[in-house]
Short mmCIF file of C-alpha atoms in Angstrom, two decimals:
data_model
loop_
_atom_site.label_atom_id
_atom_site.label_comp_id
_atom_site.label_asym_id
_atom_site.label_seq_id
_atom_site.Cartn_x
_atom_site.Cartn_y
_atom_site.Cartn_z
CA MET A 1 0.00 0.00 0.00
CA LEU A 2 1.21 3.51 -0.73
CA LYS A 3 2.40 5.37 2.31
CA LYS A 4 3.07 9.00 3.06
CA ALA A 5 6.79 8.47 2.74
CA LEU A 6 6.22 9.13 -0.95
CA LEU A 7 5.64 12.78 -0.18
CA ALA A 8 8.69 13.74 -2.19
CA LEU A 9 6.95 12.61 -5.37
CA PRO A 10 4.08 14.65 -6.69
CA VAL A 11 1.10 13.04 -5.05
CA ALA A 12 -0.83 12.73 -8.26
CA MET A 13 1.93 10.58 -9.75
CA ALA A 14 2.09 8.35 -6.71
CA LEU A 15 -1.63 7.82 -7.02
CA GLY A 16 -1.54 7.25 -10.74
CA ALA A 17 -1.98 3.54 -10.35
CA THR A 18 -5.37 3.79 -8.70
CA ALA A 19 -6.99 7.09 -9.62
CA HIS A 20 -8.89 7.08 -12.86
CA ALA A 21 -7.25 9.91 -14.64
CA GLU A 22 -6.14 10.21 -18.17
CA LYS A 23 -5.88 13.83 -17.16
CA PRO A 24 -5.16 14.92 -13.63
CA PRO A 25 -7.77 17.22 -12.04
CA GLU A 26 -5.77 20.37 -12.76
CA GLU A 27 -5.86 19.56 -16.48
CA VAL A 28 -9.57 18.86 -16.37
CA LEU A 29 -10.01 22.28 -14.79
CA GLN A 30 -7.71 23.84 -17.39
CA GLY A 31 -9.95 22.43 -20.11
CA LEU A 32 -12.93 24.24 -18.57
CA ILE A 33 -10.94 27.46 -18.24
CA ASP A 34 -9.95 27.21 -21.90
CA ALA A 35 -13.57 26.59 -22.94
CA ILE A 36 -15.17 29.70 -21.46
CA ASP A 37 -14.36 33.08 -20.03
CA SER A 38 -15.15 32.76 -16.32
CA THR A 39 -14.12 34.80 -13.31
CA TYR A 40 -15.29 31.96 -11.08
CA LEU A 41 -13.06 29.30 -12.66
CA THR A 42 -9.98 31.50 -12.62
CA GLN A 43 -10.46 33.25 -9.29
CA SER A 44 -7.59 31.58 -7.45
CA GLU A 45 -4.34 31.19 -9.36
CA MET A 46 -2.78 29.93 -6.15
CA ASN A 47 -5.25 27.04 -5.89
CA ILE A 48 -4.75 26.11 -9.53
CA MET A 49 -0.99 25.99 -8.97
CA MET A 50 -1.40 23.93 -5.80
CA MET A 51 -3.64 21.29 -7.36
CA PRO A 52 -0.88 18.77 -8.13
CA ASP A 53 -0.20 18.77 -4.38
CA ASN A 54 -3.83 18.98 -3.33
CA PRO A 55 -4.03 17.72 0.29
CA ALA A 56 -7.23 15.91 -0.74
CA LEU A 57 -5.05 13.47 -2.70
CA TRP A 58 -3.61 12.23 0.59
CA VAL A 59 -7.05 11.97 2.10
CA GLY A 60 -8.04 9.86 -0.89
CA MET A 61 -5.03 7.60 -0.36
CA ASP A 62 -6.11 6.99 3.22
CA GLY A 63 -9.53 6.24 1.81
CA GLU A 64 -8.07 3.63 -0.49
CA ASP A 65 -6.68 1.80 2.55
CA LEU A 66 -9.97 2.01 4.39
CA PHE A 67 -11.96 0.90 1.39
CA HIS A 68 -9.98 -2.26 0.72
CA THR A 69 -9.42 -3.31 4.35
CA PRO A 70 -11.89 -5.76 5.95
CA ARG A 71 -13.65 -3.75 8.67
CA GLY A 72 -16.64 -3.70 10.96
CA PRO A 73 -18.22 -6.51 12.94
CA ASN A 74 -18.67 -8.51 9.73
CA ASN A 75 -15.00 -8.05 8.84
CA VAL A 76 -15.58 -7.38 5.15
CA SER A 77 -14.13 -4.70 2.93
CA MET A 78 -16.17 -2.20 0.96
CA GLU A 79 -15.32 -4.15 -2.16
CA ALA A 80 -18.48 -6.08 -1.35
CA CYS A 81 -20.55 -2.91 -1.71
CA ASP A 82 -22.39 -1.82 -4.83
CA PHE A 83 -22.07 1.86 -5.68
CA GLY A 84 -24.24 1.48 -8.75
CA LYS A 85 -21.98 -0.38 -11.15
CA GLY A 86 -21.70 -3.67 -9.33
CA PRO A 87 -19.85 -4.73 -6.15
CA GLY A 88 -16.50 -2.99 -5.79
CA VAL A 89 -16.71 -1.22 -9.17
CA LEU A 90 -15.77 2.40 -8.60
CA GLU A 91 -14.66 3.72 -11.97
CA GLY A 92 -17.27 6.24 -13.06
CA ALA A 93 -19.60 5.33 -10.19
CA TYR A 94 -19.68 8.75 -8.53
CA VAL A 95 -20.56 10.80 -11.64
CA GLU A 96 -23.66 8.60 -11.95
CA MET A 97 -24.92 9.38 -8.47
CA PRO A 98 -27.39 10.09 -6.93
CA ARG A 99 -29.10 7.03 -8.38
CA TYR A 100 -31.83 4.54 -7.53
CA PHE A 101 -30.69 1.38 -5.73
CA GLU A 102 -32.86 -1.68 -5.96
CA ASP A 103 -31.74 -3.12 -2.63
CA THR A 104 -33.12 -0.14 -0.70
CA GLY A 105 -35.73 1.10 -3.15
CA LYS A 106 -34.30 4.57 -2.67
CA VAL A 107 -32.35 7.23 -4.51
CA MET A 108 -29.05 7.64 -2.70
CA ASP A 109 -26.07 9.94 -2.97
CA LEU A 110 -22.50 8.86 -2.33
CA GLU A 111 -22.57 9.72 1.35
CA THR A 112 -25.78 7.85 2.15
CA ARG A 113 -24.58 4.90 0.09
CA ILE A 114 -21.37 4.74 2.13
CA VAL A 115 -23.49 4.77 5.30
CA HIS A 116 -25.56 1.94 3.85
CA CYS A 117 -22.43 -0.04 3.06
CA MET A 118 -20.96 0.48 6.52
CA THR A 119 -24.11 -0.47 8.40
CA GLU A 120 -25.65 -3.15 6.17
CA VAL A 121 -22.60 -4.83 4.68
CA GLN A 122 -19.82 -4.22 7.18
CA GLY A 123 -22.20 -4.37 10.13
CA PHE A 124 -21.21 -1.13 11.86
CA ASP A 125 -23.66 0.16 14.44
CA PRO A 126 -25.41 3.27 13.07
CA ASP A 127 -24.08 5.17 16.12
CA ASP A 128 -20.48 4.11 15.52
CA PRO A 129 -18.25 7.19 14.98
CA ALA A 130 -17.10 5.63 11.67
CA VAL A 131 -20.69 6.15 10.50
CA THR A 132 -21.68 9.32 12.34
CA ARG A 133 -18.56 11.46 11.80
CA ARG A 134 -19.17 13.00 8.40
CA HIS A 135 -16.89 16.03 8.34
CA GLY A 136 -13.18 16.77 8.39
CA SER A 137 -10.20 15.31 6.54
CA GLY A 138 -9.61 12.94 9.46
CA SER A 139 -13.03 11.28 9.22
CA ASP A 140 -13.44 7.86 7.61
CA HIS A 141 -16.26 9.34 5.56
CA MET A 142 -14.20 12.04 3.92
CA LYS A 143 -11.38 9.64 3.22
CA ILE A 144 -13.63 7.04 1.62
CA GLN A 145 -15.73 9.61 -0.27
CA THR A 146 -12.62 11.21 -1.69
CA TYR A 147 -11.19 7.88 -2.78
CA ILE A 148 -14.40 6.81 -4.50
CA ALA A 149 -14.99 10.21 -6.11
CA MET A 150 -11.45 10.30 -7.53
CA GLN A 151 -12.30 7.26 -9.64
CA SER A 152 -14.60 9.58 -11.60
CA ASN A 153 -12.13 12.38 -12.22
CA GLY A 154 -12.49 13.82 -15.71
CA MET A 155 -15.64 11.82 -16.44
CA GLU A 156 -18.91 13.48 -17.35
CA TRP A 157 -21.66 13.93 -14.78
CA ASN A 158 -24.48 11.69 -15.82
CA ASN A 159 -26.82 10.82 -12.97
CA PRO A 160 -29.46 8.45 -14.35
CA LEU A 161 -33.06 9.65 -14.56
CA GLU A 162 -34.66 6.52 -16.04
CA HIS A 163 -36.24 5.33 -12.82
CA PRO A 164 -39.40 7.29 -11.90
CA LEU A 165 -37.99 7.89 -8.41
CA GLU A 166 -34.80 9.37 -9.86
CA GLN A 167 -36.88 11.74 -11.95
CA ALA A 168 -39.16 12.60 -9.02
CA MET A 169 -36.21 13.43 -6.78
CA ARG A 170 -34.53 15.52 -9.45
CA ASP A 171 -37.75 17.46 -10.05
CA ALA A 172 -38.30 18.05 -6.33
CA GLY A 173 -34.70 19.27 -6.15
CA GLU A 174 -35.46 21.83 -8.83
CA VAL A 175 -38.33 23.11 -6.68
CA LEU A 176 -36.09 23.23 -3.60
CA PHE A 177 -33.54 25.23 -5.58
CA ALA A 178 -36.11 27.87 -6.45
CA ARG A 179 -37.86 27.83 -3.08
CA ARG A 180 -37.60 31.05 -1.13
CA ALA A 181 -38.04 31.07 2.61
CA GLY A 182 -36.68 32.52 5.79
CA MET A 183 -35.64 35.98 6.96
CA SER A 184 -33.84 36.87 3.71
CA ASP A 185 -36.27 35.39 1.14
CA PHE A 186 -33.30 33.65 -0.47
CA ASN A 187 -33.38 30.76 -2.89
CA CYS A 188 -30.28 29.36 -4.59
CA TYR A 189 -30.69 31.74 -7.55
CA ALA A 190 -30.20 34.76 -5.25
CA CYS A 191 -26.45 34.16 -5.40
CA HIS A 192 -26.00 31.60 -8.19
CA GLY A 193 -28.48 32.90 -10.78
CA GLU A 194 -26.05 34.88 -12.92
CA THR A 195 -22.44 34.47 -13.96
CA GLY A 196 -19.80 37.00 -12.93
CA LYS A 197 -21.36 37.68 -9.52
CA ARG A 198 -19.50 38.03 -6.25
CA VAL A 199 -20.53 37.89 -2.60
CA ARG A 200 -17.92 40.24 -1.16
CA ALA A 201 -14.68 38.91 -2.68
CA SER A 202 -15.98 35.37 -3.45
CA GLN A 203 -16.63 34.68 -7.11
CA LEU A 204 -19.81 32.64 -7.41
CA PRO A 205 -20.59 29.84 -9.87
CA ALA A 206 -23.77 30.23 -11.94
CA VAL A 207 -26.27 27.40 -12.35
CA ASP A 208 -26.81 28.14 -16.02
CA VAL A 209 -23.12 27.94 -16.97
CA PRO A 210 -22.40 24.19 -16.91
CA GLU A 211 -18.62 24.69 -17.15
CA GLU A 212 -18.80 26.68 -13.92
CA TRP A 213 -21.34 24.45 -12.29
CA THR A 214 -19.30 21.29 -12.77
CA LYS A 215 -16.48 22.76 -10.73
CA ALA A 216 -19.00 24.06 -8.19
CA ILE A 217 -20.34 20.57 -7.52
CA SER A 218 -16.95 18.82 -7.71
CA TRP A 219 -16.77 17.68 -4.10
CA PRO A 220 -14.87 16.36 -2.21
CA ALA A 221 -12.61 19.36 -2.47
CA HIS A 222 -9.93 20.69 -0.19
CA ARG A 223 -11.29 23.98 1.16
CA VAL A 224 -8.25 26.12 1.74
CA GLY A 225 -10.11 28.47 4.08
CA HIS A 226 -11.15 25.52 6.26
CA ASP A 227 -7.93 23.56 5.82
CA ASN A 228 -10.09 20.47 5.42
CA VAL A 229 -11.55 18.31 2.70
CA ARG A 230 -15.29 18.98 2.43
CA SER A 231 -18.24 17.11 0.93
CA SER A 232 -21.32 18.04 -1.11
CA GLN A 233 -23.45 17.67 2.00
CA HIS A 234 -21.18 20.11 3.83
CA ARG A 235 -21.54 22.66 1.03
CA VAL A 236 -25.34 22.36 1.08
CA ARG A 237 -25.29 23.05 4.81
CA GLY A 238 -23.07 26.12 4.32
CA CYS A 239 -25.35 27.68 1.73
CA TYR A 240 -28.50 27.16 3.81
CA TYR A 241 -26.66 28.78 6.69
CA GLN A 242 -25.99 31.89 4.61
CA MET A 243 -29.61 31.79 3.47
CA ARG A 244 -30.77 32.02 7.09
CA GLN A 245 -32.59 28.73 6.70
CA PRO A 246 -32.13 25.73 8.96
CA GLY A 247 -29.54 23.12 8.18
CA MET A 248 -30.52 20.22 5.95
CA LEU A 249 -30.08 16.95 7.77
CA ALA A 250 -27.18 15.00 6.31
CA GLY A 251 -28.47 12.28 4.04
CA SER A 252 -32.09 13.46 4.22
CA ASP A 253 -34.20 12.84 1.15
CA ALA A 254 -34.35 16.64 0.73
CA SER A 255 -30.56 16.82 0.48
CA ILE A 256 -30.48 13.99 -2.03
CA ALA A 257 -33.18 15.66 -4.14
CA LEU A 258 -31.17 18.90 -4.17
CA ILE A 259 -27.98 17.06 -5.12
CA SER A 260 -29.83 15.15 -7.86
CA TYR A 261 -30.85 18.44 -9.41
CA TRP A 262 -27.48 20.11 -9.04
CA THR A 263 -25.79 17.12 -10.66
CA ASP A 264 -28.27 17.22 -13.53
CA LEU A 265 -27.30 20.88 -14.08
CA ALA A 266 -23.70 19.82 -14.72
CA ARG A 267 -24.60 16.89 -16.98
CA GLY A 268 -22.09 16.27 -19.73
CA GLN A 269 -19.34 18.33 -18.11
CA PRO A 270 -16.21 16.68 -16.71
CA ALA A 271 -15.85 16.35 -12.94
CA VAL A 272 -12.77 17.84 -11.26
CA LEU A 273 -11.91 15.32 -8.55
CA PRO A 274 -10.60 16.04 -6.12
CA ASP A 275 -10.92 19.80 -6.45
CA MET A 276 -9.53 22.70 -4.43
CA LYS A 277 -11.75 25.54 -3.34
CA ARG A 278 -11.21 28.79 -1.49
CA MET B 1 -52.32 39.57 1.18
CA PHE B 2 -48.99 37.78 1.59
CA LYS B 3 -49.64 35.77 4.69
CA LYS B 4 -48.00 32.49 5.58
CA THR B 5 -50.00 29.48 4.48
CA PRO B 6 -50.19 26.30 6.53
CA MET B 7 -48.58 24.34 3.73
CA ALA B 8 -47.11 21.59 5.88
CA ALA B 9 -50.46 20.63 7.32
CA GLY B 10 -51.86 20.19 3.82
CA VAL B 11 -48.98 18.02 2.74
CA ALA B 12 -49.25 15.88 5.85
CA ALA B 13 -52.85 15.09 5.08
CA PHE B 14 -51.93 14.33 1.50
CA ALA B 15 -49.15 12.00 2.57
CA THR B 16 -51.52 10.03 4.76
CA LEU B 17 -53.77 9.49 1.78
CA LEU B 18 -50.90 8.18 -0.26
CA PHE B 19 -49.66 5.76 2.35
CA ALA B 20 -50.70 2.47 0.85
CA GLY B 21 -49.79 0.48 3.93
CA GLY B 22 -46.93 -1.93 4.28
CA SER B 23 -45.95 -2.10 0.62
CA ALA B 24 -42.48 -3.62 0.79
CA VAL B 25 -39.64 -2.60 -1.47
CA ALA B 26 -39.76 -5.99 -3.07
CA ASP B 27 -43.32 -5.50 -4.35
CA THR B 28 -43.20 -1.92 -5.54
CA GLY B 29 -39.54 -1.01 -5.81
CA ASN B 30 -40.37 1.94 -3.56
CA GLY B 31 -38.38 2.07 -0.35
CA TYR B 32 -40.08 5.18 0.98
CA ALA B 33 -43.00 5.42 3.40
CA VAL B 34 -45.09 7.05 0.70
CA ASP B 35 -45.01 6.94 -3.08
CA TYR B 36 -42.89 9.90 -4.18
CA THR B 37 -43.80 9.35 -7.81
CA ALA B 38 -47.49 10.00 -7.06
CA MET B 39 -46.80 13.60 -5.96
CA THR B 40 -46.18 16.68 -8.04
CA PRO B 41 -42.60 18.05 -7.73
CA HIS B 42 -43.97 20.84 -5.56
CA GLU B 43 -45.85 18.47 -3.24
CA LEU B 44 -42.81 16.25 -2.96
CA ALA B 45 -40.52 19.18 -2.15
CA GLU B 46 -42.84 20.26 0.69
CA TYR B 47 -43.05 16.69 1.91
CA LEU B 48 -39.25 16.33 1.89
CA ILE B 49 -38.86 19.53 3.92
CA PHE B 50 -41.57 18.98 6.52
CA GLU B 51 -42.35 15.26 6.73
CA ALA B 52 -39.76 12.89 5.26
CA ASN B 53 -37.05 11.28 7.38
CA ASP B 54 -39.21 11.18 10.52
CA GLY B 55 -40.04 14.84 10.97
CA GLY B 56 -38.49 16.62 8.04
CA GLY B 57 -35.31 16.90 6.00
CA PHE B 58 -34.08 19.97 7.90
CA ASN B 59 -33.37 20.55 11.55
CA LEU B 60 -36.85 21.95 12.14
CA SER B 61 -37.03 21.91 15.93
CA GLN B 62 -34.40 24.58 16.57
CA GLU B 63 -35.73 27.81 18.07
CA MET B 64 -35.42 30.90 15.91
CA GLN B 65 -34.23 34.37 16.97
CA GLU B 66 -37.57 35.90 15.92
CA GLY B 67 -39.52 33.33 17.96
CA GLY B 68 -41.03 30.06 16.84
CA THR B 69 -39.03 27.20 15.41
CA ALA B 70 -37.23 26.47 12.19
CA ARG B 71 -40.41 24.72 11.07
CA ASP B 72 -42.15 28.09 11.17
CA ARG B 73 -39.30 29.85 9.40
CA MET B 74 -39.44 27.36 6.54
CA GLN B 75 -43.13 28.13 5.92
CA GLN B 76 -43.44 30.47 2.96
CA ASP B 77 -45.48 33.65 2.89
CA GLU B 78 -47.33 34.62 -0.26
CA LEU B 79 -44.50 36.70 -1.65
CA GLN B 80 -42.03 33.87 -1.22
CA ILE B 81 -44.40 31.47 -2.96
CA ALA B 82 -45.04 33.91 -5.82
CA CYS B 83 -41.29 34.50 -6.29
CA SER B 84 -40.13 30.86 -6.07
CA LEU B 85 -39.90 30.61 -9.82
CA ILE B 86 -38.14 27.75 -11.56
CA ASP B 87 -35.19 28.88 -13.69
CA ASN B 88 -35.19 32.26 -11.92
CA ALA B 89 -37.99 33.41 -14.20
CA ASP B 90 -39.69 36.79 -13.88
CA PRO B 91 -43.21 36.89 -12.45
CA ASP B 92 -45.99 37.43 -14.99
CA PRO B 93 -47.19 41.06 -15.24
CA GLU B 94 -50.35 40.49 -13.19
CA THR B 95 -48.45 38.83 -10.35
CA ALA B 96 -45.76 41.49 -10.51
CA ALA B 97 -48.38 44.22 -10.11
CA ALA B 98 -49.95 42.44 -7.12
CA ILE B 99 -46.53 42.01 -5.52
CA ARG B 100 -45.71 45.69 -5.93
CA GLU B 101 -49.02 46.73 -4.47
CA ALA B 102 -48.69 44.45 -1.45
CA ALA B 103 -45.11 45.60 -0.92
CA GLY B 104 -46.23 49.22 -0.94
CA GLU B 105 -48.86 48.45 1.70
CA SER B 106 -46.26 46.73 3.90
CA ILE B 107 -44.04 49.80 4.25
CA VAL B 108 -44.27 51.63 7.56
CA TYR B 109 -42.59 55.04 7.81
CA PRO B 110 -41.03 56.27 11.05
CA GLU B 111 -43.05 58.74 13.11
CA GLY B 112 -41.84 62.22 12.24
CA GLY B 113 -40.58 61.12 8.83
CA ILE B 114 -37.47 59.42 7.47
CA GLN B 115 -34.40 60.23 9.57
CA LEU B 116 -30.70 59.82 9.02
CA GLY B 117 -29.00 58.31 12.08
CA ASP B 118 -25.39 57.63 13.01
CA TRP B 119 -23.31 56.88 9.90
CA GLU B 120 -20.46 55.34 11.90
CA ARG B 121 -22.75 52.73 13.41
CA GLY B 122 -24.35 52.37 9.96
CA ARG B 123 -20.94 51.63 8.46
CA GLU B 124 -20.49 48.62 10.73
CA LEU B 125 -24.06 47.46 10.21
CA ALA B 126 -23.78 47.68 6.42
CA TRP B 127 -20.67 45.51 6.62
CA SER B 128 -21.80 43.00 9.22
CA GLY B 129 -23.13 39.63 8.13
CA PHE B 130 -24.25 38.78 11.64
CA GLY B 131 -27.85 37.93 12.37
CA TYR B 132 -30.57 35.32 11.94
CA ARG B 133 -28.17 32.55 10.97
CA VAL B 134 -29.14 29.27 12.57
CA GLY B 135 -28.07 25.66 12.57
CA HIS B 136 -24.55 24.65 13.50
CA ASN B 137 -23.33 28.19 14.39
CA TYR B 138 -26.32 30.03 15.79
CA ASP B 139 -26.26 33.87 15.89
CA ASP B 140 -26.96 34.99 19.45
CA HIS B 141 -28.66 38.36 19.07
CA ASP B 142 -27.85 39.29 22.67
CA ALA B 143 -24.16 39.29 21.77
CA ARG B 144 -24.16 41.72 18.83
CA PRO B 145 -26.55 43.89 16.82
CA VAL B 146 -28.03 42.35 13.67
CA GLY B 147 -26.15 43.55 10.60
CA GLY B 148 -27.52 44.45 7.18
CA THR B 149 -25.24 42.28 4.99
CA CYS B 150 -25.29 45.12 2.41
CA TYR B 151 -21.64 44.58 1.45
CA ASN B 152 -22.40 40.96 0.56
CA CYS B 153 -24.16 42.30 -2.51
CA HIS B 154 -23.12 45.94 -2.89
CA GLN B 155 -19.92 47.92 -3.15
CA MET B 156 -20.41 50.94 -0.88
CA ALA B 157 -17.39 52.90 0.41
CA THR B 158 -14.27 51.69 -1.38
CA ASP B 159 -12.21 50.94 1.74
CA ARG B 160 -13.83 47.50 1.97
CA THR B 161 -14.60 44.97 -0.76
CA GLY B 162 -18.27 44.57 -1.51
CA GLY B 163 -20.08 42.13 -3.76
CA ASN B 164 -21.75 42.85 -7.09
CA VAL B 165 -25.02 40.92 -6.83
CA GLY B 166 -26.65 44.35 -6.54
CA PRO B 167 -25.60 47.68 -8.12
CA ASN B 168 -22.62 49.71 -6.89
CA LEU B 169 -23.73 52.20 -4.23
CA THR B 170 -20.45 54.15 -4.00
CA GLY B 171 -21.14 57.90 -3.78
CA TYR B 172 -24.87 57.26 -3.38
CA GLY B 173 -25.75 60.39 -1.43
CA LYS B 174 -23.22 62.57 -3.20
CA THR B 175 -24.60 61.83 -6.65
CA ARG B 176 -28.30 61.81 -5.76
CA GLY B 177 -28.62 64.39 -3.04
CA THR B 178 -30.93 64.08 -0.06
CA SER B 179 -34.28 65.29 -1.35
CA GLU B 180 -37.38 63.79 0.21
CA ALA B 181 -38.01 61.67 -2.89
CA VAL B 182 -34.49 60.26 -2.90
CA LEU B 183 -34.61 59.41 0.81
CA LYS B 184 -38.03 57.81 0.41
CA TYR B 185 -36.80 55.68 -2.48
CA ALA B 186 -33.82 54.45 -0.49
CA TYR B 187 -35.97 53.79 2.58
CA ASP B 188 -38.48 51.85 0.49
CA MET B 189 -35.68 49.81 -1.09
CA ILE B 190 -34.37 48.83 2.31
CA TYR B 191 -37.80 48.27 3.82
CA ASN B 192 -39.36 46.28 0.96
CA PRO B 193 -37.61 46.44 -2.44
CA HIS B 194 -40.40 44.44 -4.13
CA VAL B 195 -42.32 47.70 -4.38
CA TYR B 196 -39.98 48.68 -7.25
CA PHE B 197 -38.45 45.33 -8.23
CA PRO B 198 -41.00 42.54 -7.87
CA CYS B 199 -39.23 39.26 -7.03
CA THR B 200 -35.89 41.00 -6.50
CA HIS B 201 -33.25 38.96 -4.68
CA MET B 202 -32.65 41.78 -2.21
CA PRO B 203 -34.17 40.94 1.19
CA ARG B 204 -37.08 42.89 2.74
CA PHE B 205 -35.07 44.28 5.62
CA GLY B 206 -37.91 46.32 7.14
CA ALA B 207 -40.95 44.25 6.28
CA SER B 208 -39.40 41.03 7.57
CA GLY B 209 -38.20 42.63 10.81
CA PHE B 210 -34.59 41.85 9.91
CA LEU B 211 -33.48 45.44 10.73
CA ASP B 212 -35.13 47.75 13.27
CA ASP B 213 -35.90 51.45 12.69
CA GLU B 214 -32.70 52.62 14.34
CA SER B 215 -30.49 50.37 12.24
CA ILE B 216 -32.25 51.43 9.03
CA ALA B 217 -31.72 55.10 9.96
CA ASP B 218 -28.03 54.43 10.68
CA ILE B 219 -27.47 52.56 7.41
CA MET B 220 -29.23 55.35 5.55
CA ALA B 221 -26.91 57.85 7.23
CA TYR B 222 -24.00 55.78 5.97
CA MET B 223 -25.44 56.09 2.44
CA PHE B 224 -26.31 59.82 2.62
CA ASP B 225 -24.22 61.64 5.25
CA PRO B 226 -21.66 63.92 3.54
CA GLU B 227 -19.11 62.80 6.16
CA SER B 228 -19.62 59.12 5.35
CA PRO B 229 -16.84 57.40 3.38
CA VAL B 230 -19.55 56.29 0.92
CA ASN B 231 -19.65 59.92 -0.26
CA GLU B 232 -15.96 60.71 -0.27
#
């Protein structure tokens, strides 16, 4: 197994054997930058330069260990888990989530599917910290999410909408996106409705510019300001906080509906995984 | 017009109707308590907020600074419903007219007319993003005054970086003067901007109770006082 002693090598190279990447994430991002004129995509030269040494790459390497090691009361590895393309198949799995899973009859995003795998396949108690700790680079969740997501780097977002429940969740997510509530009357369009907008110094991605939106939804990403790798669910929570609305419960059907819609908005654009954000 | 509607109650009743009773995943392929595909997107969204996941998809029990719980805050009033338009569309002309009229009726002017307060306090309030945030990092209103978040969306004085979601307000008082009409327009914009821009994304700082009279007067002083750095 790869260990941190390899730090001298560029991390991306060390990971080359496992990460799906004809192009490393920084080149995927460069392709988007070349395709359109966008203040959002180019806002941090520093981050773009740092991407070959993205700390999230290390978090993903830890995730690789965790994923392939037999764990939990049942002592099985996550290779036994189906992320949509069959047990243990990770290449391209994440860009096709959220999706409907027959074994649960539900539409699930990556995070809820990992929870399912931990509790149902590995046998972890739902209250075990491995299951409940969702945030921070040191959490099992972020490590495993990052590892799985990296196997979709450069691939096009393409969450399936064939199943009626997939379509229903996507459509409800569209309503949630537009839904105003709370002390500020905000919906997601208030800040993400138009390209070239800033909240204070932060350049915002626009929902109707897919080249921007694909980077926006490319989580896990190392958030420089937080010095931690963050997830989609964490981002959703942050935006509702700014909107003066209550936090979405992690893994709630509402959060999965929202993520189904936001993934649909980036359909056909390549994912930047892992990404770096401000 | 523009009252909160008891939407959640309606959805709850609807959900009960849909509950077929014990239909296992194996039979129907539906792992949810109710059939999501039998609802309209709008009904499903309301259900996901207020009912799904044993009591709602958000942390709805938390107490809010304005009183009530998060469940109450997530209820929409009529304006919020009318302006929740898919694809950020504009309201149709009839709706827009109704919104403007209702917004006009909502505006309450201070006794003795519109006043300019303390621009220095207004400067801090226009900058501050504190207030009414809930969830994992709850704003305690006893600790600090509620800010106006104006700089999130507007450039004002140039000594601090403002956003550009709204127009640049640098030199606002200097270029427009302080006639009664100008002050009224600015007051209306802060109190309820839907009177001029139906379905604007700028919050209703007066009508919602977000800012009190004193804070509005102070922020207006920041915009209009000749001493204020906005008008340098």
